[in-house]
CSV table of C-alpha atoms in Angstrom, one decimal:
chain,number,residue,atom,x,y,z
A,313,SER,CA,12.6,19.0,-27.8
A,314,THR,CA,9.0,18.8,-26.8
A,315,LEU,CA,8.3,15.4,-28.6
A,316,LYS,CA,11.6,13.4,-27.1
A,317,LYS,CA,10.4,15.1,-23.4
A,318,ARG,CA,6.7,13.9,-24.0
A,319,HIS,CA,8.3,10.2,-25.0
A,320,ASN,CA,10.1,9.9,-22.5
A,321,GLU,CA,7.4,11.2,-19.9
A,322,ALA,CA,5.1,8.4,-21.7
A,323,ARG,CA,8.0,5.8,-21.3
A,324,MET,CA,8.3,6.6,-17.6
A,325,ALA,CA,4.3,6.5,-17.2
A,326,PHE,CA,4.5,3.1,-18.6
A,327,LYS,CA,7.5,1.9,-16.7
A,328,MET,CA,5.8,2.7,-13.3
A,329,ALA,CA,2.9,1.3,-14.3
A,330,VAL,CA,4.3,-2.0,-14.8
A,331,LYS,CA,6.5,-1.6,-11.7
A,332,ASN,CA,5.9,-4.5,-9.3
A,333,LYS,CA,3.2,-5.3,-11.2
A,334,ALA,CA,2.6,-9.2,-9.7
A,335,LEU,CA,2.7,-8.0,-6.5
A,336,LYS,CA,0.2,-5.1,-7.0
A,337,ASP,CA,-2.0,-7.4,-8.8
A,338,LYS,CA,-2.0,-9.9,-5.7
A,339,LEU,CA,-2.7,-7.2,-3.4
A,340,GLN,CA,-5.5,-5.8,-5.3
A,341,ASN,CA,-6.8,-9.2,-6.1
A,342,ALA,CA,-6.8,-10.0,-2.1
A,343,PHE,CA,-7.8,-6.6,-1.0
A,344,GLY,CA,-9.9,-4.9,-3.1
A,345,PRO,CA,-12.7,-6.9,-3.0
A,346,LYS,CA,-12.4,-6.3,0.6
A,347,GLY,CA,-12.6,-2.6,0.5
A,348,ILE,CA,-9.1,-2.0,1.0
A,349,VAL,CA,-6.5,-0.1,-0.9
A,350,ALA,CA,-3.6,-2.4,-0.1
A,351,TRP,CA,-0.6,-0.5,-2.0
A,352,SER,CA,0.3,3.0,-3.2
A,353,GLY,CA,1.4,5.1,-6.3
A,354,CYS,CA,1.6,8.5,-4.9
A,355,CYS,CA,0.5,9.8,-1.0
A,356,ARG,CA,-2.6,9.7,0.5
A,357,LEU,CA,-6.3,8.7,0.2
A,358,GLY,CA,-7.8,10.7,-2.5
A,359,CYS,CA,-4.6,10.6,-4.3
A,360,THR,CA,-3.4,7.0,-3.9
A,361,GLY,CA,-2.2,6.0,-7.6
A,362,SER,CA,-4.0,2.7,-6.8
A,363,TYR,CA,-6.7,0.8,-8.2
A,364,ASP,CA,-9.3,2.7,-5.9
A,365,GLU,CA,-8.7,5.4,-8.5
A,366,TYR,CA,-9.5,3.6,-11.7
A,367,ASP,CA,-11.3,0.5,-11.1
A,368,ASP,CA,-15.3,1.4,-11.1
A,369,SER,CA,-15.9,-1.5,-9.1
A,370,PHE,CA,-14.0,-0.7,-6.3
A,371,SER,CA,-16.0,0.6,-2.9
A,372,PHE,CA,-14.4,1.4,0.6
A,373,ARG,CA,-15.5,-1.4,3.0
A,374,LYS,CA,-18.6,-0.6,5.2
A,375,GLU,CA,-16.5,-1.3,8.5
A,376,LYS,CA,-14.8,1.8,9.7
A,377,GLY,CA,-11.2,0.1,10.3
A,378,ILE,CA,-8.4,-0.1,7.8
A,379,THR,CA,-8.7,1.9,4.5
A,380,PHE,CA,-5.3,1.9,3.4
A,381,PHE,CA,-1.7,0.5,3.4
A,382,LYS,CA,1.0,3.0,2.5
A,383,LEU,CA,3.5,0.8,0.7
A,384,PHE,CA,4.9,2.7,-2.4
A,385,LEU,CA,5.4,0.5,-5.2
A,386,SER,CA,5.8,2.5,-7.5
A,387,GLY,CA,5.1,6.6,-8.2
A,388,MET,CA,7.4,9.7,-7.1
A,389,ASN,CA,7.6,8.0,-3.6
A,390,TYR,CA,8.9,4.4,-4.4
A,391,LEU,CA,11.4,2.8,-2.5
A,392,PRO,CA,12.6,-0.7,-3.5
A,393,ASN,CA,14.1,-1.3,-0.1
A,394,ALA,CA,11.5,0.2,1.9
A,395,SER,CA,11.5,-0.4,5.9
A,396,ASN,CA,8.0,-0.1,7.0
A,397,CYS,CA,4.4,0.7,6.0
A,398,TYR,CA,2.0,3.0,7.6
A,399,VAL,CA,-1.5,1.8,7.7
A,400,SER,CA,-4.4,4.1,7.7
A,401,TYR,CA,-7.9,3.5,9.3
A,402,GLU,CA,-10.9,5.1,9.5
A,403,GLU,CA,-12.0,5.4,13.0
A,404,PHE,CA,-9.8,4.6,16.2
A,405,ASP,CA,-12.5,3.3,18.5
A,406,TYR,CA,-13.4,0.9,15.9
A,407,LEU,CA,-10.1,-0.3,15.4
A,408,MET,CA,-9.7,-0.7,19.0
A,409,ASP,CA,-12.9,-2.5,19.3
A,410,HIS,CA,-12.1,-4.9,16.6
A,411,TRP,CA,-8.5,-4.9,16.6
A,412,GLU,CA,-7.9,-8.9,16.7
A,413,GLU,CA,-9.9,-8.7,13.3
A,414,GLU,CA,-8.1,-6.2,11.6
A,415,LEU,CA,-4.8,-7.7,12.8
A,416,ALA,CA,-5.4,-10.6,10.9
A,417,LEU,CA,-5.7,-8.3,7.8
A,418,ILE,CA,-2.5,-6.8,8.7
A,419,LYS,CA,-1.1,-10.5,8.8
A,420,GLU,CA,-2.7,-11.3,5.8
A,421,TRP,CA,-1.1,-8.4,3.9
A,422,CYS,CA,2.3,-9.2,5.3
A,423,GLN,CA,2.2,-12.5,4.0
A,424,LEU,CA,1.0,-11.2,0.6
A,425,ILE,CA,4.3,-9.3,0.4
A,426,GLY,CA,6.6,-12.4,1.5
A,427,LEU,CA,6.8,-11.7,5.2
A,428,GLU,CA,6.7,-14.5,7.7
A,429,GLU,CA,5.5,-14.3,11.1
A,430,GLY,CA,8.5,-12.8,13.1
A,431,GLU,CA,9.6,-10.7,10.3
A,432,TYR,CA,7.8,-7.5,11.0
A,433,VAL,CA,6.4,-5.6,14.2
A,434,ILE,CA,3.3,-4.3,14.0
A,435,ASN,CA,2.7,-1.1,16.4
A,436,LYS,CA,-1.1,-0.7,17.4
A,437,PRO,CA,-1.8,3.2,17.4
A,438,THR,CA,-2.0,4.6,21.0
A,439,ASN,CA,-4.5,7.7,19.8
A,440,GLY,CA,-6.5,8.4,16.7
A,441,ARG,CA,-3.7,10.7,15.2
A,442,GLN,CA,-1.4,7.9,14.9
A,443,ALA,CA,-1.4,5.3,12.1
A,444,ILE,CA,-0.6,1.5,12.5
A,445,GLY,CA,3.1,1.1,12.1
A,446,ILE,CA,4.6,-2.1,10.2
A,447,VAL,CA,8.0,-2.2,10.4
A,448,PHE,CA,9.8,-4.5,8.4
A,449,ASN,CA,13.1,-6.6,10.1
A,450,LYS,CA,15.1,-6.0,7.1
A,451,PRO,CA,14.3,-3.8,3.9
A,452,LEU,CA,12.0,-5.2,1.2
A,453,SER,CA,13.4,-6.1,-1.8
A,454,LEU,CA,11.5,-4.6,-4.4
A,455,GLU,CA,12.1,-4.0,-8.0
A,456,PRO,CA,14.8,-1.7,-8.8
A,457,LYS,CA,14.4,2.3,-9.8
A,458,ILE,CA,14.1,2.7,-13.4
A,459,LYS,CA,17.0,5.0,-15.1
A,460,LEU,CA,15.7,6.4,-17.8
A,461,PRO,CA,18.7,7.6,-20.3
């Protein structure tokens, strides 16, 4: 019935909203004030499913570096055992000129998701068409996918 379908959709939305909540909160608290989206619930900037879409106090950073860590912590692309993350940035030349500062942000993010140095590899882009890549030496262990009855 339509009512049962709506009920199941509401349950799913609630469960997805709370999935990985502690990690989402930790990342938002650290990177939101810096103007960086640190996790995703959807697909891309402009449709992140993250705090940039609902937190009125959020604004993107003025610097032209990192803008978005594409680690799916909920949503249709969610993988509880992600093996990598792509990081978007605004301008390639800015990123190259400020690589050490931007790299420090990536290392901070890795630490917040529970990775020590040596447990991941950061791939620096060679041109403006490439994202920054973070490859985890072993897949993450996030909350399992939720199965609805």
